[in-house]
C-alpha cells in the first residue's frame, strides 16, 4: 500500500528513531509499503520516519540495486564528494551537500540477519542521506544553497 510521505515541518522528521526489535509481519508490511511508496515517488531512497514511523529502517534504490537497511550503522567513511541532493519530504527543493565518497554500513536485513555493504559515489550519498533521517537530520541542514526546482 502506498503511504503518504510526510513533509518538512512534521515533527516526526526530527525524531531520533528507535531501533527495530521485532522482525515480524508488522515490519515487513512497513517495508513493503515503503518500497511501493518509494517506487511510486521515483525516489532514490526513503526512511521509515518519512512515512510517519520513527524506527531505524531505510531503503535505497540506486543503479547498484535495491537495498533495505534495518538498524544501520555507519562503520567507516572515506573521501569526500560534493553534489546535488533532494528529498521526498522537501518537495520542490534541491541543494548541494558534501558527503563521504565511500562508506561501509553494517545493518540487518528484514529477517534480522546482520549484513554489511560498501557504497561509493551516488550510492554512498543516498545511504548517508537516508541514515541522517534516522537521527532527525534533513539534507537542508547541511546544504549550502537550497533552492526551488520543478517537481
Ligand atoms: Co530524504
mmCIF file of C-alpha atoms and ligand atoms in Angstrom:
data_model
loop_
_atom_site.group_PDB
_atom_site.id
_atom_site.type_symbol
_atom_site.label_atom_id
_atom_site.label_comp_id
_atom_site.label_asym_id
_atom_site.label_seq_id
_atom_site.Cartn_x
_atom_site.Cartn_y
_atom_site.Cartn_z
ATOM 1 C CA UNK A 1 0.000 0.000 0.000
ATOM 2 C CA UNK A 2 1.320 3.424 -0.902
ATOM 3 C CA UNK A 3 1.683 5.586 2.192
ATOM 4 C CA UNK A 4 1.669 9.360 2.456
ATOM 5 C CA UNK A 5 5.148 10.919 2.506
ATOM 6 C CA UNK A 6 5.481 13.260 5.471
ATOM 7 C CA UNK A 7 6.651 16.771 4.602
ATOM 8 C CA UNK A 8 9.154 19.040 6.348
ATOM 9 C CA UNK A 9 7.600 20.750 9.363
ATOM 10 C CA UNK A 10 6.176 17.484 10.703
ATOM 11 C CA UNK A 11 7.957 16.715 13.999
ATOM 12 C CA UNK A 12 8.322 13.008 13.141
ATOM 13 C CA UNK A 13 11.105 14.012 10.716
ATOM 14 C CA UNK A 14 13.062 15.434 13.663
ATOM 15 C CA UNK A 15 12.828 12.425 15.938
ATOM 16 C CA UNK A 16 15.687 10.160 16.901
ATOM 17 C CA UNK A 17 14.245 6.919 15.578
ATOM 18 C CA UNK A 18 14.008 3.785 17.713
ATOM 19 C CA UNK A 19 15.848 0.593 16.815
ATOM 20 C CA UNK A 20 13.805 -2.194 15.244
ATOM 21 C CA UNK A 21 13.491 -5.013 17.795
ATOM 22 C CA UNK A 22 10.983 -7.329 16.134
ATOM 23 C CA UNK A 23 11.498 -8.698 12.658
ATOM 24 C CA UNK A 24 7.885 -9.626 12.195
ATOM 25 C CA UNK A 25 4.960 -9.159 9.871
ATOM 26 C CA UNK A 26 4.386 -5.596 11.035
ATOM 27 C CA UNK A 27 7.931 -4.675 9.960
ATOM 28 C CA UNK A 28 7.567 -6.491 6.635
ATOM 29 C CA UNK A 29 4.309 -4.660 5.883
ATOM 30 C CA UNK A 30 6.018 -1.348 6.658
ATOM 31 C CA UNK A 31 8.957 -2.252 4.394
ATOM 32 C CA UNK A 32 6.710 -3.456 1.573
ATOM 33 C CA UNK A 33 4.678 -0.260 1.799
ATOM 34 C CA UNK A 34 7.827 1.857 1.862
ATOM 35 C CA UNK A 35 9.131 0.141 -1.267
ATOM 36 C CA UNK A 36 5.853 0.739 -3.084
ATOM 37 C CA UNK A 37 5.801 4.358 -1.916
ATOM 38 C CA UNK A 38 9.425 4.914 -2.973
ATOM 39 C CA UNK A 39 8.826 3.405 -6.398
ATOM 40 C CA UNK A 40 5.686 5.479 -6.975
ATOM 41 C CA UNK A 41 7.570 8.643 -5.976
ATOM 42 C CA UNK A 42 10.520 7.682 -8.230
ATOM 43 C CA UNK A 43 12.951 8.448 -5.426
ATOM 44 C CA UNK A 44 16.435 7.128 -4.686
ATOM 45 C CA UNK A 45 15.717 6.448 -1.039
ATOM 46 C CA UNK A 46 13.180 6.527 1.746
ATOM 47 C CA UNK A 47 13.430 6.312 5.528
ATOM 48 C CA UNK A 48 10.669 4.992 7.806
ATOM 49 C CA UNK A 49 10.095 8.371 9.531
ATOM 50 C CA UNK A 50 9.188 9.751 6.088
ATOM 51 C CA UNK A 51 6.056 7.621 6.230
ATOM 52 C CA UNK A 52 5.465 8.666 9.832
ATOM 53 C CA UNK A 53 7.067 5.661 11.572
ATOM 54 C CA UNK A 54 10.109 6.683 13.665
ATOM 55 C CA UNK A 55 12.052 3.400 13.548
ATOM 56 C CA UNK A 56 15.547 2.707 12.193
ATOM 57 C CA UNK A 57 14.741 1.338 8.734
ATOM 58 C CA UNK A 58 15.696 2.792 5.355
ATOM 59 C CA UNK A 59 15.672 1.791 1.708
ATOM 60 C CA UNK A 60 17.769 2.948 -1.198
ATOM 61 C CA UNK A 61 17.036 2.257 -4.842
ATOM 62 C CA UNK A 62 20.060 3.047 -6.995
ATOM 63 C CA UNK A 63 21.976 1.738 -10.008
ATOM 64 C CA UNK A 64 23.601 -0.923 -7.805
ATOM 65 C CA UNK A 65 20.190 -2.263 -6.811
ATOM 66 C CA UNK A 66 17.535 -2.049 -4.128
ATOM 67 C CA UNK A 67 18.751 -2.169 -0.527
ATOM 68 C CA UNK A 68 16.858 -2.398 2.728
ATOM 69 C CA UNK A 69 18.840 -1.462 5.827
ATOM 70 C CA UNK A 70 17.451 -2.132 9.302
ATOM 71 C CA UNK A 71 19.265 -0.663 12.318
ATOM 72 C CA UNK A 72 22.082 0.559 10.036
ATOM 73 C CA UNK A 73 25.362 1.772 11.493
ATOM 74 C CA UNK A 74 27.970 3.693 9.527
ATOM 75 C CA UNK A 75 31.228 1.942 10.447
ATOM 76 C CA UNK A 76 33.674 3.686 8.146
ATOM 77 C CA UNK A 77 33.839 6.520 5.641
ATOM 78 C CA UNK A 78 36.437 7.738 3.165
ATOM 79 C CA UNK A 79 36.928 10.679 0.875
ATOM 80 C CA UNK A 80 34.518 13.438 0.009
ATOM 81 C CA UNK A 81 32.041 14.273 -2.738
ATOM 82 C CA UNK A 82 30.008 17.412 -3.292
ATOM 83 C CA UNK A 83 26.840 17.300 -5.353
ATOM 84 C CA UNK A 84 23.130 17.987 -5.715
ATOM 85 C CA UNK A 85 20.570 16.428 -3.426
ATOM 86 C CA UNK A 86 16.833 16.490 -2.885
ATOM 87 C CA UNK A 87 14.383 14.762 -0.584
ATOM 88 C CA UNK A 88 10.869 13.386 -0.986
ATOM 89 C CA UNK A 89 9.989 15.150 2.277
ATOM 90 C CA UNK A 90 11.194 18.538 0.989
ATOM 91 C CA UNK A 91 9.286 18.817 -2.259
ATOM 92 C CA UNK A 92 10.324 21.270 -4.933
ATOM 93 C CA UNK A 93 13.764 21.975 -3.496
ATOM 94 C CA UNK A 94 17.354 20.943 -4.136
ATOM 95 C CA UNK A 95 20.707 21.819 -2.647
ATOM 96 C CA UNK A 96 24.396 20.992 -2.702
ATOM 97 C CA UNK A 97 25.721 18.692 0.006
ATOM 98 C CA UNK A 98 29.199 17.347 0.778
ATOM 99 C CA UNK A 99 29.199 13.672 1.783
ATOM 100 C CA UNK A 100 31.773 10.899 2.147
ATOM 101 C CA UNK A 101 32.676 9.277 -1.168
ATOM 102 C CA UNK A 102 32.828 5.751 0.216
ATOM 103 C CA UNK A 103 31.049 4.289 3.217
ATOM 104 C CA UNK A 104 30.738 0.950 4.934
ATOM 105 C CA UNK A 105 27.487 0.202 6.708
ATOM 106 C CA UNK A 106 26.553 -2.691 8.979
ATOM 107 C CA UNK A 107 22.833 -3.426 9.155
ATOM 108 C CA UNK A 108 20.212 -6.140 9.494
ATOM 109 C CA UNK A 109 18.085 -7.472 6.674
ATOM 110 C CA UNK A 110 14.320 -7.867 7.133
ATOM 111 C CA UNK A 111 14.823 -11.251 8.799
ATOM 112 C CA UNK A 112 17.256 -9.892 11.371
ATOM 113 C CA UNK A 113 20.428 -11.277 9.780
ATOM 114 C CA UNK A 114 23.383 -8.948 10.292
ATOM 115 C CA UNK A 115 24.936 -7.846 6.946
ATOM 116 C CA UNK A 116 27.297 -5.197 5.639
ATOM 117 C CA UNK A 117 27.777 -3.257 2.438
ATOM 118 C CA UNK A 118 30.251 -0.854 0.891
ATOM 119 C CA UNK A 119 28.829 2.017 -1.165
ATOM 120 C CA UNK A 120 30.589 4.538 -3.353
ATOM 121 C CA UNK A 121 29.604 7.692 -5.241
ATOM 122 C CA UNK A 122 25.874 8.367 -5.543
ATOM 123 C CA UNK A 123 25.076 5.116 -3.708
ATOM 124 C CA UNK A 124 27.122 6.336 -0.723
ATOM 125 C CA UNK A 125 25.378 9.720 -0.916
ATOM 126 C CA UNK A 126 21.946 8.071 -0.863
ATOM 127 C CA UNK A 127 22.885 5.843 2.098
ATOM 128 C CA UNK A 128 24.225 8.806 4.107
ATOM 129 C CA UNK A 129 21.126 10.885 3.323
ATOM 130 C CA UNK A 130 18.805 8.110 4.499
ATOM 131 C CA UNK A 131 20.842 7.355 7.639
ATOM 132 C CA UNK A 132 20.629 11.041 8.584
ATOM 133 C CA UNK A 133 16.812 10.773 8.531
ATOM 134 C CA UNK A 134 17.039 8.249 11.399
ATOM 135 C CA UNK A 135 18.619 10.928 13.573
ATOM 136 C CA UNK A 136 16.185 13.658 12.585
ATOM 137 C CA UNK A 137 18.606 15.314 10.160
ATOM 138 C CA UNK A 138 17.461 16.651 6.780
ATOM 139 C CA UNK A 139 19.816 17.404 3.894
ATOM 140 C CA UNK A 140 18.682 21.021 4.089
ATOM 141 C CA UNK A 141 20.509 21.221 7.450
ATOM 142 C CA UNK A 142 23.767 20.524 5.573
ATOM 143 C CA UNK A 143 23.146 22.028 2.134
ATOM 144 C CA UNK A 144 24.862 25.200 1.073
ATOM 145 C CA UNK A 145 22.297 26.535 -1.373
ATOM 146 C CA UNK A 146 18.788 25.157 -1.049
ATOM 147 C CA UNK A 147 16.763 26.465 -3.980
ATOM 148 C CA UNK A 148 13.452 25.859 -5.778
ATOM 149 C CA UNK A 149 13.313 23.294 -8.557
ATOM 150 C CA UNK A 150 10.485 21.905 -10.671
ATOM 151 C CA UNK A 151 8.999 18.758 -9.149
HETATM 152 CO CO1 LIG B 1 15.294 12.452 2.348
#
